[in-house]
Amino acid sequence: MDYTVEVDFAPMYECFTSLTAFLYKQNHNALESGKVWVKEVQKRFTPAQLQNMQEFSKENADFTLTPYIWSCPGDRSVDGFLDWFDGLSPGELFETAARFGSTVSSNLAGLRSRTSDILREWNERYFGGIDPAILEGLSREAESRRAELSGANAMEVYERATQGMRLYPGESLKQIILIPHYHARPLVTTSLYDEFVFTSYAYDALPPEEGRPAPSLLRLTRALSDETRLFILRLLAGKQLSFTEIVRQIGLSKSTIHYHLITLRSAGLVIVHSTGKSASYSLRLDALNDLPKRIADYLE
C-alpha cells in the first residue's frame, strides 16, 4: 500500500458541511435533520440572503473548500481559517487548486471572496450558535478513529467509519483523508482527486434523548422495514451489482432506488465497492450480527 490514510477534523469542516447540507435541496429528504431543520434555519436569514446563497450554490456546484481546509497550516476555527483564506494571494489560491488538480475558476479570487462572505454570514447567523457538544463529539471521534489506524488496517478502518465503503484506489493515490461530520447525516460524501481522496462520513455526535433508541439502531430497523429494500438485499446476496443493474431488476425509478440505497448504506447493510467514479454494491451482513441483542438491550 503506497498511500496513507489519516483522520482529520476541524470546526471549519463542519461549518462548510452544514452550509452545503442546507443549500443542496436534492439531499434534504435524505438528511436525518430533514426539512424541519432547513425551515428553522431559513428563519434566521432574510429572503435576499437566502437567494444570494442559493445562487452561489448553483453557480459553483463543483466547488469544495475541503482541500483548502486540509491545507490550512494554522487555526482552523471558522474565523481562523477564513482569515487565512482571505489572506491568500491569487497565486497561492491557484497553487492549492493545482495541487489537487481542481477545476480552476477564471476568477478564483472573486470566488474566494464570495465564499468567505457567505461563510461568515452563515457562522454569525447559524453555525456559531450550534451546541458545542457537536464539535466536541466530532473531535473525539476523529481522535478515536485515528487511534485505530496502524498502517496495515487502514482500509478496514475506512470501511468501519463509512459503514461499508470499500475504496479501490488507482496507482497515483497518495493520501486518503477521513473527516467525521454531523449535519449531513447519514450521507457519506467523497471528493476524488488524482493523488488525494477526501471522504466525509456521518457520526452521531450527540447522544439520543432519554429513553429514545440510538440513531444507529433506528437506521437499521428502518432499513429492514421496507419490502423493496429487503428485495435489494436479497438481490445482493452473494454478488455485486451496479446501480443500473439494481434499477433494471427492481423496476423502479433511479431516484427511488437511489433513496433506498442511501437508507441501506446508512444502516451499514451494503458494501459500496468504489473504483474511481464507478461503484457496485454487495450485501454486508456484519450490521446484523448483534441486532437481536441491541433491540433486547434497548427494551430492557
Tab-separated table of C-alpha atoms in Angstrom:
chain	number	residue	atom	x	y	z
A	1	MET	CA	0.000	0.000	0.000
A	2	ASP	CA	1.750	3.133	-1.241
A	3	TYR	CA	-0.839	5.599	0.086
A	4	THR	CA	-1.611	6.691	3.627
A	5	VAL	CA	-4.903	7.139	5.475
A	6	GLU	CA	-5.427	9.880	8.021
A	7	VAL	CA	-8.369	11.136	10.068
A	8	ASP	CA	-8.777	14.883	10.272
A	9	PHE	CA	-11.212	17.242	11.934
A	10	ALA	CA	-11.557	20.986	12.448
A	11	PRO	CA	-14.618	23.159	13.143
A	12	MET	CA	-14.295	24.692	9.675
A	13	TYR	CA	-15.073	21.344	8.047
A	14	GLU	CA	-18.383	21.131	9.893
A	15	CYS	CA	-19.218	24.745	9.127
A	16	PHE	CA	-18.806	24.105	5.415
A	17	THR	CA	-20.654	20.765	5.629
A	18	SER	CA	-23.615	22.333	7.422
A	19	LEU	CA	-23.898	25.092	4.823
A	20	THR	CA	-23.697	22.568	1.977
A	21	ALA	CA	-26.361	20.377	3.616
A	22	PHE	CA	-28.603	23.417	3.970
A	23	LEU	CA	-28.204	24.595	0.372
A	24	TYR	CA	-28.379	21.302	-1.570
A	25	LYS	CA	-32.136	20.820	-1.844
A	26	GLN	CA	-31.814	17.486	-3.623
A	27	ASN	CA	-30.492	15.917	-0.401
A	28	HIS	CA	-32.988	17.400	2.057
A	29	ASN	CA	-35.265	14.358	2.063
A	30	ALA	CA	-32.312	12.108	2.871
A	31	LEU	CA	-30.990	14.195	5.759
A	32	GLU	CA	-31.831	12.956	9.240
A	33	SER	CA	-32.293	16.541	10.357
A	34	GLY	CA	-34.661	16.888	7.398
A	35	LYS	CA	-36.731	19.754	6.118
A	36	VAL	CA	-37.743	20.754	9.647
A	37	TRP	CA	-34.140	21.798	10.334
A	38	VAL	CA	-33.925	23.568	6.968
A	39	LYS	CA	-37.075	25.582	7.661
A	40	GLU	CA	-35.909	26.549	11.140
A	41	VAL	CA	-32.562	27.771	9.809
A	42	GLN	CA	-34.209	29.683	6.958
A	43	LYS	CA	-35.924	31.906	9.531
A	44	ARG	CA	-32.540	33.294	10.554
A	45	PHE	CA	-31.863	34.812	7.127
A	46	THR	CA	-33.560	37.468	5.021
A	47	PRO	CA	-35.058	36.463	1.642
A	48	ALA	CA	-32.247	38.359	-0.099
A	49	GLN	CA	-29.581	36.481	1.855
A	50	LEU	CA	-31.201	33.132	1.092
A	51	GLN	CA	-31.417	33.983	-2.602
A	52	ASN	CA	-27.759	35.012	-2.644
A	53	MET	CA	-26.692	31.722	-1.049
A	54	GLN	CA	-28.805	29.640	-3.430
A	55	GLU	CA	-27.481	31.478	-6.473
A	56	PHE	CA	-23.925	30.970	-5.271
A	57	SER	CA	-24.586	27.260	-4.716
A	58	LYS	CA	-25.973	26.779	-8.239
A	59	GLU	CA	-23.207	28.752	-9.925
A	60	ASN	CA	-20.434	26.923	-8.060
A	61	ALA	CA	-21.861	23.435	-7.606
A	62	ASP	CA	-18.482	21.778	-8.223
A	63	PHE	CA	-16.538	23.956	-5.812
A	64	THR	CA	-15.434	22.486	-2.485
A	65	LEU	CA	-13.477	24.126	0.292
A	66	THR	CA	-12.226	20.848	1.760
A	67	PRO	CA	-8.727	20.838	0.183
A	68	TYR	CA	-8.159	24.382	1.412
A	69	ILE	CA	-9.268	23.488	4.943
A	70	TRP	CA	-6.952	20.498	4.973
A	71	SER	CA	-4.076	22.631	3.632
A	72	CYS	CA	-4.509	25.400	6.213
A	73	PRO	CA	-1.388	25.368	8.441
A	74	GLY	CA	-2.803	27.223	11.433
A	75	ASP	CA	-6.012	27.853	13.355
A	76	ARG	CA	-8.909	26.105	11.629
A	77	SER	CA	-11.748	27.539	13.630
A	78	VAL	CA	-14.192	29.350	11.350
A	79	ASP	CA	-12.702	32.795	11.915
A	80	GLY	CA	-9.140	31.487	11.986
A	81	PHE	CA	-9.474	29.627	8.710
A	82	LEU	CA	-11.336	32.400	6.896
A	83	ASP	CA	-8.741	34.960	7.968
A	84	TRP	CA	-6.039	32.719	6.481
A	85	PHE	CA	-8.128	32.013	3.369
A	86	ASP	CA	-8.796	35.716	2.796
A	87	GLY	CA	-5.091	36.431	3.088
A	88	LEU	CA	-4.015	34.065	0.308
A	89	SER	CA	-2.698	35.761	-2.808
A	90	PRO	CA	-4.201	34.815	-6.205
A	91	GLY	CA	-1.047	32.814	-6.871
A	92	GLU	CA	-1.403	30.861	-3.614
A	93	LEU	CA	-5.057	30.140	-4.374
A	94	PHE	CA	-4.162	28.752	-7.797
A	95	GLU	CA	-1.257	26.792	-6.318
A	96	THR	CA	-3.532	24.970	-3.882
A	97	ALA	CA	-6.119	24.269	-6.582
A	98	ALA	CA	-3.418	22.960	-8.915
A	99	ARG	CA	-2.021	20.660	-6.218
A	100	PHE	CA	-5.318	18.775	-6.168
A	101	GLY	CA	-5.998	19.002	-9.893
A	102	SER	CA	-9.149	21.010	-9.210
A	103	THR	CA	-11.023	22.796	-11.958
A	104	VAL	CA	-9.932	26.405	-11.541
A	105	SER	CA	-12.365	29.290	-11.856
A	106	SER	CA	-11.223	32.094	-14.123
A	107	ASN	CA	-11.973	34.424	-11.206
A	108	LEU	CA	-10.691	32.347	-8.298
A	109	ALA	CA	-10.012	35.390	-6.126
A	110	GLY	CA	-13.590	36.601	-6.640
A	111	LEU	CA	-14.930	33.135	-5.840
A	112	ARG	CA	-12.826	33.136	-2.671
A	113	SER	CA	-14.220	36.492	-1.563
A	114	ARG	CA	-17.827	35.495	-2.129
A	115	THR	CA	-17.319	32.131	-0.415
A	116	SER	CA	-15.776	33.819	2.598
A	117	ASP	CA	-18.577	36.397	2.865
A	118	ILE	CA	-21.271	33.722	2.766
A	119	LEU	CA	-19.493	31.540	5.331
A	120	ARG	CA	-19.008	34.453	7.722
A	121	GLU	CA	-22.720	35.254	7.458
A	122	TRP	CA	-23.565	31.574	7.968
A	123	ASN	CA	-21.340	31.406	11.022
A	124	GLU	CA	-22.842	34.560	12.509
A	125	ARG	CA	-26.478	33.624	11.966
A	126	TYR	CA	-26.368	29.853	12.464
A	127	PHE	CA	-23.190	27.835	12.893
A	128	GLY	CA	-21.635	29.916	15.658
A	129	GLY	CA	-24.646	29.134	17.849
A	130	ILE	CA	-24.794	25.335	17.497
A	131	ASP	CA	-24.455	23.067	20.526
A	132	PRO	CA	-20.698	22.957	21.371
A	133	ALA	CA	-21.127	19.249	22.137
A	134	ILE	CA	-21.425	18.605	18.384
A	135	LEU	CA	-17.903	19.850	17.673
A	136	GLU	CA	-16.559	18.219	20.830
A	137	GLY	CA	-18.089	14.883	19.817
A	138	LEU	CA	-16.691	15.103	16.282
A	139	SER	CA	-13.239	15.919	17.642
A	140	ARG	CA	-13.347	12.900	19.989
A	141	GLU	CA	-14.499	10.678	17.139
A	142	ALA	CA	-11.557	11.783	14.993
A	143	GLU	CA	-9.130	11.069	17.847
A	144	SER	CA	-10.677	7.648	18.481
A	145	ARG	CA	-10.684	6.687	14.811
A	146	ARG	CA	-7.118	7.942	14.426
A	147	ALA	CA	-6.027	5.686	17.286
A	148	GLU	CA	-7.366	2.662	15.386
A	149	LEU	CA	-5.009	3.228	12.486
A	150	SER	CA	-1.922	1.039	12.463
A	151	GLY	CA	-0.988	1.173	8.783
A	152	ALA	CA	-1.912	-2.354	7.734
A	153	ASN	CA	-5.553	-1.961	8.802
A	154	ALA	CA	-6.157	1.387	7.101
A	155	MET	CA	-8.875	0.214	4.720
A	156	GLU	CA	-10.624	-1.734	7.476
A	157	VAL	CA	-10.815	1.477	9.479
A	158	TYR	CA	-12.088	3.251	6.365
A	159	GLU	CA	-14.844	0.668	5.869
A	160	ARG	CA	-15.953	0.789	9.510
A	161	ALA	CA	-16.035	4.574	9.584
A	162	THR	CA	-18.062	4.807	6.370
A	163	GLN	CA	-20.359	1.897	7.253
A	164	GLY	CA	-19.373	-0.220	4.278
A	165	MET	CA	-17.409	1.743	1.686
A	166	ARG	CA	-14.501	-0.085	0.060
A	167	LEU	CA	-12.140	2.028	-1.958
A	168	TYR	CA	-10.028	0.515	-4.734
A	169	PRO	CA	-7.563	3.319	-5.409
A	170	GLY	CA	-5.552	3.969	-8.538
A	171	GLU	CA	-1.778	3.855	-8.703
A	172	SER	CA	-1.382	7.624	-8.371
A	173	LEU	CA	-3.183	7.861	-4.996
A	174	LYS	CA	-1.012	9.203	-2.179
A	175	GLN	CA	-3.429	10.055	0.630
A	176	ILE	CA	-6.946	9.332	1.895
A	177	ILE	CA	-8.386	11.788	4.409
A	178	LEU	CA	-11.356	10.743	6.568
A	179	ILE	CA	-13.434	13.543	8.117
A	180	PRO	CA	-16.374	12.967	10.510
A	181	HIS	CA	-19.456	15.158	10.116
A	182	TYR	CA	-22.771	15.628	11.909
A	183	HIS	CA	-25.065	17.934	9.923
A	184	ALA	CA	-25.206	15.849	6.746
A	185	ARG	CA	-26.018	12.539	8.448
A	186	PRO	CA	-26.493	9.848	7.202
A	187	LEU	CA	-24.746	10.822	3.956
A	188	VAL	CA	-21.184	9.851	3.125
A	189	THR	CA	-19.524	12.076	0.532
A	190	THR	CA	-16.257	11.588	-1.322
A	191	SER	CA	-14.175	14.049	-3.333
A	192	LEU	CA	-11.749	12.324	-5.697
A	193	TYR	CA	-8.524	13.847	-6.958
A	194	ASP	CA	-5.574	12.229	-8.731
A	195	GLU	CA	-3.450	11.886	-5.604
A	196	PHE	CA	-5.974	12.587	-2.826
A	197	VAL	CA	-9.357	11.310	-1.661
A	198	PHE	CA	-11.422	13.201	0.926
A	199	THR	CA	-14.258	11.190	2.492
A	200	SER	CA	-16.674	12.842	4.899
A	201	TYR	CA	-18.569	10.266	6.968
A	202	ALA	CA	-21.575	10.528	9.273
A	203	TYR	CA	-21.153	10.409	13.034
A	204	ASP	CA	-23.753	10.763	15.807
A	205	ALA	CA	-22.004	13.404	17.887
A	206	LEU	CA	-24.927	13.856	20.293
A	207	PRO	CA	-26.445	11.082	22.444
A	208	PRO	CA	-30.134	10.215	21.973
A	209	GLU	CA	-32.707	11.755	24.266
A	210	GLU	CA	-33.522	9.840	27.425
A	211	GLY	CA	-35.465	6.690	26.551
A	212	ARG	CA	-35.016	7.092	22.799
A	213	PRO	CA	-33.201	4.474	20.673
A	214	ALA	CA	-29.721	5.179	19.325
A	215	PRO	CA	-29.745	6.626	15.785
A	216	SER	CA	-27.738	3.647	14.514
A	217	LEU	CA	-30.426	1.236	15.758
A	218	LEU	CA	-33.147	3.352	14.162
A	219	ARG	CA	-31.327	3.349	10.811
A	220	LEU	CA	-31.017	-0.416	10.877
A	221	THR	CA	-34.616	-1.186	11.807
A	222	ARG	CA	-35.963	1.379	9.319
A	223	ALA	CA	-33.811	-0.058	6.556
A	224	LEU	CA	-35.229	-3.528	7.195
A	225	SER	CA	-38.850	-2.377	7.408
A	226	ASP	CA	-39.385	-1.871	3.673
A	227	GLU	CA	-40.213	-4.594	1.138
A	228	THR	CA	-38.201	-3.039	-1.681
A	229	ARG	CA	-35.110	-2.658	0.467
A	230	LEU	CA	-35.338	-6.281	1.606
A	231	PHE	CA	-35.614	-7.293	-2.059
A	232	ILE	CA	-32.490	-5.279	-2.885
A	233	LEU	CA	-30.594	-7.024	-0.074
A	234	ARG	CA	-31.697	-10.413	-1.424
A	235	LEU	CA	-30.503	-9.477	-4.891
A	236	LEU	CA	-27.109	-8.510	-3.489
A	237	ALA	CA	-26.610	-11.769	-1.554
A	238	GLY	CA	-23.538	-13.447	-2.974
A	239	LYS	CA	-22.872	-10.987	-5.795
A	240	GLN	CA	-22.030	-7.417	-6.742
A	241	LEU	CA	-24.429	-5.340	-8.818
A	242	SER	CA	-24.076	-1.895	-10.326
A	243	PHE	CA	-26.668	0.804	-9.727
A	244	THR	CA	-28.014	0.308	-13.260
A	245	GLU	CA	-28.384	-3.442	-12.720
A	246	ILE	CA	-30.277	-2.886	-9.466
A	247	VAL	CA	-32.637	-0.390	-11.154
A	248	ARG	CA	-33.266	-2.838	-14.002
A	249	GLN	CA	-34.041	-5.784	-11.714
A	250	ILE	CA	-36.207	-3.831	-9.242
A	251	GLY	CA	-38.124	-1.947	-11.943
A	252	LEU	CA	-38.437	1.363	-10.093
A	253	SER	CA	-37.133	4.842	-10.960
A	254	LYS	CA	-33.478	5.735	-10.470
A	255	SER	CA	-34.358	8.356	-7.849
A	256	THR	CA	-36.332	5.800	-5.817
A	257	ILE	CA	-33.532	3.231	-5.925
A	258	HIS	CA	-31.038	5.944	-5.030
A	259	TYR	CA	-33.079	6.791	-1.925
A	260	HIS	CA	-33.303	3.096	-0.919
A	261	LEU	CA	-29.549	2.618	-1.342
A	262	ILE	CA	-28.826	5.669	0.826
A	263	THR	CA	-31.022	4.118	3.534
A	264	LEU	CA	-29.308	0.736	3.251
A	265	ARG	CA	-25.860	2.314	3.199
A	266	SER	CA	-26.563	4.428	6.285
A	267	ALA	CA	-27.558	1.252	8.141
A	268	GLY	CA	-24.333	-0.476	7.097
A	269	LEU	CA	-26.205	-3.189	5.200
A	270	VAL	CA	-24.428	-2.836	1.853
A	271	ILE	CA	-20.811	-2.647	0.794
A	272	VAL	CA	-20.088	0.037	-1.780
A	273	HIS	CA	-17.200	-1.073	-3.976
A	274	SER	CA	-15.805	2.193	-5.347
A	275	THR	CA	-13.306	2.363	-8.204
A	276	GLY	CA	-12.784	5.898	-9.407
A	277	LYS	CA	-16.192	7.232	-10.388
A	278	SER	CA	-17.826	3.813	-10.766
A	279	ALA	CA	-19.399	1.789	-7.970
A	280	SER	CA	-21.062	-1.544	-7.369
A	281	TYR	CA	-22.916	-2.933	-4.360
A	282	SER	CA	-22.937	-6.166	-2.356
A	283	LEU	CA	-24.525	-7.417	0.863
A	284	ARG	CA	-22.869	-6.551	4.195
A	285	LEU	CA	-24.181	-8.864	6.887
A	286	ASP	CA	-21.903	-7.538	9.641
A	287	ALA	CA	-24.547	-4.963	10.584
A	288	LEU	CA	-26.967	-7.754	11.550
A	289	ASN	CA	-24.607	-9.670	13.812
A	290	ASP	CA	-25.805	-8.213	17.115
A	291	LEU	CA	-29.219	-6.840	16.110
A	292	PRO	CA	-31.291	-9.069	18.474
A	293	LYS	CA	-29.050	-8.123	21.407
A	294	ARG	CA	-29.205	-4.411	20.569
A	295	ILE	CA	-33.011	-4.499	20.449
A	296	ALA	CA	-33.167	-6.506	23.681
A	297	ASP	CA	-30.785	-4.106	25.432
A	298	TYR	CA	-32.908	-1.133	24.375
A	299	LEU	CA	-36.173	-2.731	25.518
A	300	GLU	CA	-34.859	-3.676	28.949
